[in-house]
PDB file of C-alpha atoms in Angstrom:
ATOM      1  CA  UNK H   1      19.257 -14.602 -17.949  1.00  0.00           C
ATOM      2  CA  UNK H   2      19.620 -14.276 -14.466  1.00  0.00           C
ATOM      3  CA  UNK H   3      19.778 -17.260 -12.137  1.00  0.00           C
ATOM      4  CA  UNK H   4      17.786 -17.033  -8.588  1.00  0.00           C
ATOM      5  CA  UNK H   5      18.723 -19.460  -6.156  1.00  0.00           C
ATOM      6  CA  UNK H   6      16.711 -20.187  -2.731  1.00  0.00           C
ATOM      7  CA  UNK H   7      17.171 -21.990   0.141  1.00  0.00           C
ATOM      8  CA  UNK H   8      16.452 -24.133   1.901  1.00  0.00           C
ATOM      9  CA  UNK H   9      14.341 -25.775  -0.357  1.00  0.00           C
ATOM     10  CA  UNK H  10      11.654 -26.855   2.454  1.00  0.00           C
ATOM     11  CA  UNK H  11      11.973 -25.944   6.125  1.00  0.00           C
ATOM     12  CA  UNK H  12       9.960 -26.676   9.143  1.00  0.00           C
ATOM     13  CA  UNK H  13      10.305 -25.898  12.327  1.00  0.00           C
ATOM     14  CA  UNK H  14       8.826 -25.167  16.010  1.00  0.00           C
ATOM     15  CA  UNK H  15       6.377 -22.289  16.542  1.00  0.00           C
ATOM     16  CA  UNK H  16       8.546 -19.295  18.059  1.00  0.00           C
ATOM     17  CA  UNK H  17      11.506 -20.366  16.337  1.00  0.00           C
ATOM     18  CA  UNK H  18      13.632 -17.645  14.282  1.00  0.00           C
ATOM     19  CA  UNK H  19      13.581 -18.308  10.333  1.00  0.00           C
ATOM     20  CA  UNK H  20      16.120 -17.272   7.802  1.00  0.00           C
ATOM     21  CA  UNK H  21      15.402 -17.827   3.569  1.00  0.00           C
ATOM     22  CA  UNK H  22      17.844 -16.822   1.329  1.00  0.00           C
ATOM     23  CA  UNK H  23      17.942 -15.811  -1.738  1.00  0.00           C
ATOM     24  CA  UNK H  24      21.017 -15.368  -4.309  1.00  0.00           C
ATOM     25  CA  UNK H  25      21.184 -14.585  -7.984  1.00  0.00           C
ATOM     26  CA  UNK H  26      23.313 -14.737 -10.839  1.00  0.00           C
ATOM     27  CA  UNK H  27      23.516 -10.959 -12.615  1.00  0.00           C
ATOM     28  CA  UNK H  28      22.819  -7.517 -11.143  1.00  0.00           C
ATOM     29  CA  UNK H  29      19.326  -6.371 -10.573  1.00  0.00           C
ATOM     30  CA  UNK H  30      17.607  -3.459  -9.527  1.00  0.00           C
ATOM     31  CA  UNK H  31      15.185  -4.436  -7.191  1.00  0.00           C
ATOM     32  CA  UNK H  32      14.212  -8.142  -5.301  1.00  0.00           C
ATOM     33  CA  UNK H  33      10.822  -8.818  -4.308  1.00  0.00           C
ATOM     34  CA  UNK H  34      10.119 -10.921  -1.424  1.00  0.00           C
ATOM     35  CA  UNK H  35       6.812 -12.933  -2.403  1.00  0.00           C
ATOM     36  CA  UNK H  36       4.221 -15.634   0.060  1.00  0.00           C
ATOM     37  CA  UNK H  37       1.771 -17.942  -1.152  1.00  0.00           C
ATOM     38  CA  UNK H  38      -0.414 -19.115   0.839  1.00  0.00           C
ATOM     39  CA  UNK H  39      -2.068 -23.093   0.265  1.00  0.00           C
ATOM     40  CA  UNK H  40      -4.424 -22.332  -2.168  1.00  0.00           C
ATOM     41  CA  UNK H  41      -2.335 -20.719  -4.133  1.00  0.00           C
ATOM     42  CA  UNK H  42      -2.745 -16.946  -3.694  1.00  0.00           C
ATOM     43  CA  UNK H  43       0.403 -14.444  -3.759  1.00  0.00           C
ATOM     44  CA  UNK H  44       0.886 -11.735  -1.719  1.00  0.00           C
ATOM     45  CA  UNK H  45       3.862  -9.400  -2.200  1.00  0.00           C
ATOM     46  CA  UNK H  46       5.987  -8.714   1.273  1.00  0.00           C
ATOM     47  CA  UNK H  47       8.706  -6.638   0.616  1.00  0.00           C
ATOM     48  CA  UNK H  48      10.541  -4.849  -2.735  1.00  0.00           C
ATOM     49  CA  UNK H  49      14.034  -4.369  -2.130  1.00  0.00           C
ATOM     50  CA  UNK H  50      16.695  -2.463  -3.855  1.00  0.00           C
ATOM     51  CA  UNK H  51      19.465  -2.320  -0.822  1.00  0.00           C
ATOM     52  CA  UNK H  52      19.696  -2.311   3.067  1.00  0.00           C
ATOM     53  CA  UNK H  53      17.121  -3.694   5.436  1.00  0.00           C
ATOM     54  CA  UNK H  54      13.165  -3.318   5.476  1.00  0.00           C
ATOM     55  CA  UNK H  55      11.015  -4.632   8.800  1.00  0.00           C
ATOM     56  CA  UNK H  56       7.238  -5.278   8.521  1.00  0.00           C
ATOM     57  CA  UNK H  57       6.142  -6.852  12.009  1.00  0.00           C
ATOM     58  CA  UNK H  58       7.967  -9.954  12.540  1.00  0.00           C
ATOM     59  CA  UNK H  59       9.194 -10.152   8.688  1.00  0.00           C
ATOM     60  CA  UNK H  60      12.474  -8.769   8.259  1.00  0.00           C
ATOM     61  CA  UNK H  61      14.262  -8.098   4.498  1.00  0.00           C
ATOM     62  CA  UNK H  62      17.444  -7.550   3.645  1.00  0.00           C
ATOM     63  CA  UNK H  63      19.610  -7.262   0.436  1.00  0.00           C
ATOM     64  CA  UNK H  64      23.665  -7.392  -0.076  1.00  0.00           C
ATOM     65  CA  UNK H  65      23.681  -5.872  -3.696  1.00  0.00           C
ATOM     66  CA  UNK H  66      27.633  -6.641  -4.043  1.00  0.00           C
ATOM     67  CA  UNK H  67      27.281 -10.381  -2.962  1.00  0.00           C
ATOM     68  CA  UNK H  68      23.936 -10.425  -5.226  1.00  0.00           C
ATOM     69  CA  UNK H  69      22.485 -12.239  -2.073  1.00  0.00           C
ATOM     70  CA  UNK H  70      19.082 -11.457   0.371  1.00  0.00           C
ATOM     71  CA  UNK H  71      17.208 -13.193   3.155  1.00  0.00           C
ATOM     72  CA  UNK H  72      14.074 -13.304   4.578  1.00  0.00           C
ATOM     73  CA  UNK H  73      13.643 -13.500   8.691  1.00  0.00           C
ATOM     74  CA  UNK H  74      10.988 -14.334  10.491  1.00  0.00           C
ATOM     75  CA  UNK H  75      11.104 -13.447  14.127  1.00  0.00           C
ATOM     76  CA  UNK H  76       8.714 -15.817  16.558  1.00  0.00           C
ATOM     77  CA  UNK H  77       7.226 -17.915  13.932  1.00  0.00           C
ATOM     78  CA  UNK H  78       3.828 -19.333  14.420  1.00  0.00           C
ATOM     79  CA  UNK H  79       2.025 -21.599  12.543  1.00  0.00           C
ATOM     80  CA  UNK H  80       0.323 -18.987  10.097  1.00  0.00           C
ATOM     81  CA  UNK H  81       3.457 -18.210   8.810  1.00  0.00           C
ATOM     82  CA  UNK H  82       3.141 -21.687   6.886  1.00  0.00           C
ATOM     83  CA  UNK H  83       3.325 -20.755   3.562  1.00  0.00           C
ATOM     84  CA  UNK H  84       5.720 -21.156   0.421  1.00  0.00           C
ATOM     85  CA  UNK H  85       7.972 -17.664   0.148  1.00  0.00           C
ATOM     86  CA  UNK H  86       9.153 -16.709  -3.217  1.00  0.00           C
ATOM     87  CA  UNK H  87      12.231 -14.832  -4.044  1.00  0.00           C
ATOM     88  CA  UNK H  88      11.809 -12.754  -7.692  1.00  0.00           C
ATOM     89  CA  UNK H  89      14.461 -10.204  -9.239  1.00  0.00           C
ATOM     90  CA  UNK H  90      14.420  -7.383 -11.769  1.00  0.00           C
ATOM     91  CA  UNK H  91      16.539  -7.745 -13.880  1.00  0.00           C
ATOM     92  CA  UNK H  92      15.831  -5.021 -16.099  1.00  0.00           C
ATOM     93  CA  UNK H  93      16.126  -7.388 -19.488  1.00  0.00           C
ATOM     94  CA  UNK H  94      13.027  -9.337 -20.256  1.00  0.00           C
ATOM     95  CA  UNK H  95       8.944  -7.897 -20.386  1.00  0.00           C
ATOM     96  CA  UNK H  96       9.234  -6.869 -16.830  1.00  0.00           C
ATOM     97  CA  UNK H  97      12.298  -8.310 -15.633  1.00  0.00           C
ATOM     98  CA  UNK H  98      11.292 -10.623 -12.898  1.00  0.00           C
ATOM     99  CA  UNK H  99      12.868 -13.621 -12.491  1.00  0.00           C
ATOM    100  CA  UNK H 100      11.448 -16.113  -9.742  1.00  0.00           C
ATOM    101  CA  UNK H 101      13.094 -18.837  -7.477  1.00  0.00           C
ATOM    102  CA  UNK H 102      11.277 -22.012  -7.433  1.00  0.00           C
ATOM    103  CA  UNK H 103      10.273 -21.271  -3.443  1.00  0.00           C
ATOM    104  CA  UNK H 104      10.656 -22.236  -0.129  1.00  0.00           C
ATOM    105  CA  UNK H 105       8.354 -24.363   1.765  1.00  0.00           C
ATOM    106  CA  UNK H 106       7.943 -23.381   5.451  1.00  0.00           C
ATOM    107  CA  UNK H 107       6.232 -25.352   7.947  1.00  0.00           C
ATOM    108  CA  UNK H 108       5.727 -23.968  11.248  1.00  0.00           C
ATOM    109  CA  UNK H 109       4.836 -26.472  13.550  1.00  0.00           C
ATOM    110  CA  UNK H 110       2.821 -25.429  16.954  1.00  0.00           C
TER     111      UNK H 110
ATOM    112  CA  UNK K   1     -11.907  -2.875  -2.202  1.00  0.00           C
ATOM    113  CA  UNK K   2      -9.442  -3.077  -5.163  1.00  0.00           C
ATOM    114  CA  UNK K   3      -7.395  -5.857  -6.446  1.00  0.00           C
ATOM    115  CA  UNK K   4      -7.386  -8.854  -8.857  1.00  0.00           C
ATOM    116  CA  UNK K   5     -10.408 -11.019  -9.310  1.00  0.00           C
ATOM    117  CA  UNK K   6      -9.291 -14.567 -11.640  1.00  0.00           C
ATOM    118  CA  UNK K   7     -12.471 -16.799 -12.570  1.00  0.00           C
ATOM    119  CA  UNK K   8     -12.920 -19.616 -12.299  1.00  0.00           C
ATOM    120  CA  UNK K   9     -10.601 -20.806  -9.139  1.00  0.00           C
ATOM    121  CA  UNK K  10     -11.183 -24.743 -10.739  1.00  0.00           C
ATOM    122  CA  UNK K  11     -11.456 -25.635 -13.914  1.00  0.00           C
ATOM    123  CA  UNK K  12     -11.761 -28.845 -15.767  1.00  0.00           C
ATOM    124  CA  UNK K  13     -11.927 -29.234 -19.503  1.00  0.00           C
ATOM    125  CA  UNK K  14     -11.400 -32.178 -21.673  1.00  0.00           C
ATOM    126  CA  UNK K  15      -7.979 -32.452 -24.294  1.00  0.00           C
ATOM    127  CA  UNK K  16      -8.357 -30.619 -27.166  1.00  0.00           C
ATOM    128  CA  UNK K  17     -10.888 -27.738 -26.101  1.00  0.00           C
ATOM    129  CA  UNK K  18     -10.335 -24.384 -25.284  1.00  0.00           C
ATOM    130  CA  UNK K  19     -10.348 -22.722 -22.093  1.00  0.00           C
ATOM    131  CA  UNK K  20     -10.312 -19.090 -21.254  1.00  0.00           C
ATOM    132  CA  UNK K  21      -9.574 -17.933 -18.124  1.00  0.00           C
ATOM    133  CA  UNK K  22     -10.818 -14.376 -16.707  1.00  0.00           C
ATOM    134  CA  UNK K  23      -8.158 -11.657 -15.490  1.00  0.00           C
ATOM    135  CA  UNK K  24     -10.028  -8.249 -13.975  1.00  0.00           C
ATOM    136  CA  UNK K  25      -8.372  -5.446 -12.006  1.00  0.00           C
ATOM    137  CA  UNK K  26      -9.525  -2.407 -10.782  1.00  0.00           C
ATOM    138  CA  UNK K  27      -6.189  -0.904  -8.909  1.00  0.00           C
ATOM    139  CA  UNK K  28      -5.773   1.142 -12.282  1.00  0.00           C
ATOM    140  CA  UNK K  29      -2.437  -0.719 -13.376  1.00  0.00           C
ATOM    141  CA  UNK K  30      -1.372  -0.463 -16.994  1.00  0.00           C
ATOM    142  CA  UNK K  31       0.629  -3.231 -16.889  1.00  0.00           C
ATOM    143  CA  UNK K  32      -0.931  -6.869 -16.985  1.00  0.00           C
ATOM    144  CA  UNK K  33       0.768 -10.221 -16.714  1.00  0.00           C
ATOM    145  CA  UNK K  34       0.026 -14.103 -17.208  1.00  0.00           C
ATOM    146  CA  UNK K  35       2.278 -16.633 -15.346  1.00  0.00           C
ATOM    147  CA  UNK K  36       2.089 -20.116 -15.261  1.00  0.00           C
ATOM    148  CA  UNK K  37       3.223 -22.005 -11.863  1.00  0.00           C
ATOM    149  CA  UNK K  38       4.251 -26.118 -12.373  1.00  0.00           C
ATOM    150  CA  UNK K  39       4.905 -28.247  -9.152  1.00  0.00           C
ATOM    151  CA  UNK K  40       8.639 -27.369  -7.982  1.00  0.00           C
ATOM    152  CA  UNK K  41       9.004 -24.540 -10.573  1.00  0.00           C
ATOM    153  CA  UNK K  42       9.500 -20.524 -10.604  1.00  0.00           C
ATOM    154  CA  UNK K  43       6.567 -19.054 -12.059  1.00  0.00           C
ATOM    155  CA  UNK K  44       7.024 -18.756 -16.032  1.00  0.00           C
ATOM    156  CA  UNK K  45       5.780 -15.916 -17.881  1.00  0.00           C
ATOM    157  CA  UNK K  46       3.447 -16.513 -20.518  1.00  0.00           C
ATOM    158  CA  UNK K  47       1.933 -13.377 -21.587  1.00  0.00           C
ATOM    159  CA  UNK K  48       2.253  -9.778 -20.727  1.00  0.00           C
ATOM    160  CA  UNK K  49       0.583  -6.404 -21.845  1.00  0.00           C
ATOM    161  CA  UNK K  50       1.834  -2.905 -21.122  1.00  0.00           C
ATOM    162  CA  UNK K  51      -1.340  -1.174 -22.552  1.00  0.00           C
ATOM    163  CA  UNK K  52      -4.311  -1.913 -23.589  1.00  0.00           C
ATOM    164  CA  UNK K  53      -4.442  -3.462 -27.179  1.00  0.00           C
ATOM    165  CA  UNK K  54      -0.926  -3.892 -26.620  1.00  0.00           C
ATOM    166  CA  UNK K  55       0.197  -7.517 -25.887  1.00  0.00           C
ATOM    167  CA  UNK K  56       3.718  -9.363 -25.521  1.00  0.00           C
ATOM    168  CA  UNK K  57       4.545 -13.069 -25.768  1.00  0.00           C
ATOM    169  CA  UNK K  58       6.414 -13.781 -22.696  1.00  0.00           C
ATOM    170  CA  UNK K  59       8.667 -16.890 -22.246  1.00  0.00           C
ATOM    171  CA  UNK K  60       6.732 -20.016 -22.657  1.00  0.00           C
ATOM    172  CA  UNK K  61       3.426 -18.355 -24.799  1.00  0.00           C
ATOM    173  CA  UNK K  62       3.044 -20.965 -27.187  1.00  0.00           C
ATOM    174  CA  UNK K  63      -0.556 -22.812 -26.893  1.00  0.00           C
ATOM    175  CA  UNK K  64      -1.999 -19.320 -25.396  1.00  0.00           C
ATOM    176  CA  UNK K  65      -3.389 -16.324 -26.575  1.00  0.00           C
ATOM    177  CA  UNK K  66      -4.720 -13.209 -25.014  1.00  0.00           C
ATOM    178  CA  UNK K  67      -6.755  -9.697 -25.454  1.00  0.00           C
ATOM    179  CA  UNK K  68      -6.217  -6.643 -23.805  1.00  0.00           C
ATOM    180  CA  UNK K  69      -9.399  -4.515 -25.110  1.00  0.00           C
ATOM    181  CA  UNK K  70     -10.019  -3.153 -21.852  1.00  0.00           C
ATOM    182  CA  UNK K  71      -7.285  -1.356 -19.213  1.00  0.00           C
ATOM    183  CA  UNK K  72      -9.262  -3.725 -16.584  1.00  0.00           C
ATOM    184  CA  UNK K  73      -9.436  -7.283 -18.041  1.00  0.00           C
ATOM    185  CA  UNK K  74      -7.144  -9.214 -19.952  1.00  0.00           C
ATOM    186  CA  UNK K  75      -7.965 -13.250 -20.471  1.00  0.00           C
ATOM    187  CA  UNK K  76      -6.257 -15.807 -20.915  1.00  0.00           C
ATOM    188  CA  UNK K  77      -7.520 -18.410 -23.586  1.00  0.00           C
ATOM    189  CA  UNK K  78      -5.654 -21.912 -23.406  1.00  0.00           C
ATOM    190  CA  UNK K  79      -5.907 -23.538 -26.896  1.00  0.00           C
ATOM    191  CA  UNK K  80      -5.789 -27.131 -27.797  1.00  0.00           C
ATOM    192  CA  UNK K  81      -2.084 -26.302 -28.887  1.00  0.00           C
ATOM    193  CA  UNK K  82      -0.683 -26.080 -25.325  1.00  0.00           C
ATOM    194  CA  UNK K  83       0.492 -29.643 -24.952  1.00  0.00           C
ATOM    195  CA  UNK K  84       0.435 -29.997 -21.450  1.00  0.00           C
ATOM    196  CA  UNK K  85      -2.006 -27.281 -20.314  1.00  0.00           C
ATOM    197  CA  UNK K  86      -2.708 -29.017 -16.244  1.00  0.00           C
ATOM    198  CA  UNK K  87      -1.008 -26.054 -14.230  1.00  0.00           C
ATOM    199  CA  UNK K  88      -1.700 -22.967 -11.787  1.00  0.00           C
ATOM    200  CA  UNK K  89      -2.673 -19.901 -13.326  1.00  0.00           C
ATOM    201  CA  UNK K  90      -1.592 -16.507 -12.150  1.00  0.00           C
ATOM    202  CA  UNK K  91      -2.904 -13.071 -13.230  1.00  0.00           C
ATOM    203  CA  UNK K  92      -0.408 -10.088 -12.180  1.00  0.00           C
ATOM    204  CA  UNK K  93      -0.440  -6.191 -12.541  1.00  0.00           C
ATOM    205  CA  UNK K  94       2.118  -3.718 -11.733  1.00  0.00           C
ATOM    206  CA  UNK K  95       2.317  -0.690  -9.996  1.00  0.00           C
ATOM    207  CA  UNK K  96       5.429   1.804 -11.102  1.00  0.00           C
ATOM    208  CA  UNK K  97       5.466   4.732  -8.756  1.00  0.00           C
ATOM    209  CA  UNK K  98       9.152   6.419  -6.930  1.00  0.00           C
ATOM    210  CA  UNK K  99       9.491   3.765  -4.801  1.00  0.00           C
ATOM    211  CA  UNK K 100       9.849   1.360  -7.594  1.00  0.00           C
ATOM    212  CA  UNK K 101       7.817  -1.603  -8.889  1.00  0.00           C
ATOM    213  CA  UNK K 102       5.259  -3.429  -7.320  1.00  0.00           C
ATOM    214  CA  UNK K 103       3.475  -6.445  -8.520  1.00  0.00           C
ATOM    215  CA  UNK K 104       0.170  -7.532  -7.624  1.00  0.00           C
ATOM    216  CA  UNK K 105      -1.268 -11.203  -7.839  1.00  0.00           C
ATOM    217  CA  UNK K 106      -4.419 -12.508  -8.019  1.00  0.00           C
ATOM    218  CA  UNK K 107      -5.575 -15.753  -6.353  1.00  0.00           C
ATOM    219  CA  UNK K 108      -5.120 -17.843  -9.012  1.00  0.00           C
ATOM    220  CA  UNK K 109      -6.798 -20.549 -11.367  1.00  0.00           C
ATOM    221  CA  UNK K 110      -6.076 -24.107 -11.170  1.00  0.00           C
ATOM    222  CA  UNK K 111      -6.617 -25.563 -14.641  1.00  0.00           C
ATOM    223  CA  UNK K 112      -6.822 -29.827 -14.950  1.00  0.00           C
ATOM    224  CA  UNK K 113      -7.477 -31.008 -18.460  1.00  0.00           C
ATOM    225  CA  UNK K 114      -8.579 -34.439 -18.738  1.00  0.00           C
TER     226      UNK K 114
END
């Protein structure tokens, strides 16, 4: 079973700041999702990732397949960015695969 | 506008009754999931169906059952089996296209049994 590993665990920081998550995982996948959930408890998907680099405004994704690693960047946080981001693989094995990290929890202070 | 609707957002039921929660979709997905979210966990799988009248026992589906009679709904009942039942619920389709998967969540049902 693969193992997903994120960090840091919690985060906070100053609105405009620039915000790396990572994400690492134990056996080879074919894709990595990029998940937020908002207080409340509400998941939105961000990003699916199966190599290189993917940009949606100020959210940046990007996946190493060979170091079996990813991030997540946020570029000029502000406080609506304040949100827990989950990390989830596929590994292929399993009813659909995914595997999830337990989350990071951002804080973006103003 | 399409997407996931759970029902009820709260719910609070005393030990040893059953509870069914309500899972609709209209985005058209085949593919239906039920995960369970505990403080400082991943989400768990519970329950998952491919088709409908086709349903899987995921990792941790012991003290739930489900229905998938209809390619739009698929419920979650939690019996007076589940041991300890106080958790976020999360309904979950998936969309399989060239570009890959993509999963779809809805906003969740917070379940506290008293």
């Amino acid at each position: 079973k693969n193992e997903v590993e994120q960090s840091p665990q919690n985060l906070t920081a100053q609105e405009g700041e620039f915000i790396t998550i990572n994400c690492s995982y134990s056996v080879g996948i074919s894709a990595l999702h990029w998940l937020q959930q908002h207080p409340g408890g509400g998941i939105v998907s961000l990003f699916m990732l199966s190599s290189g680099k993917k940009k949606h405004g100020r959210l940046i994704a990007t996946i190493n397949i060979q170091e079996k690693h990813s991030s997540l960047h946020i570029t000029a946080s502000h406080p609506r960015d304040s949100a827990v981001y989950i990390c989830a693989v596929n590994s292929g094995g399993g009813a659909d695969g995914l595997t999830f990290g337990k989350g990071t929890h951002l804080i973006i202070q103003p | 506008d399409g997407g996931i609707t759970q029902s009820p957002k709260y719910l609070f039921r005393k030990e040893g009754q059953n509870v069914t929660l309500s899972c609709e979709q209209n985005l058209n997905h085949d593919a239906m999931y039920w995960y369970r979210q505990d403080p400082g966990q991943g989400l768990r799988l519970i329950y998952y169906s491919q088709i409908v009248n086709d349903f899987q026992k995921g990792d941790i589906a012991e003290g739930y059952s489900v229905s998938r009679e209809k390619k739009e709904s698929f419920p979650l009942t939690v019996t007076s089996a589940q041991k300890n039942p106080t958790a976020f619920y999360l309904c979950a389709t998936k969309r399989t296209d060239s570009s890959g998967n993509t999963i779809y969540f809805g906003e969740g049902s917070w379940l506290t049994v008293v």
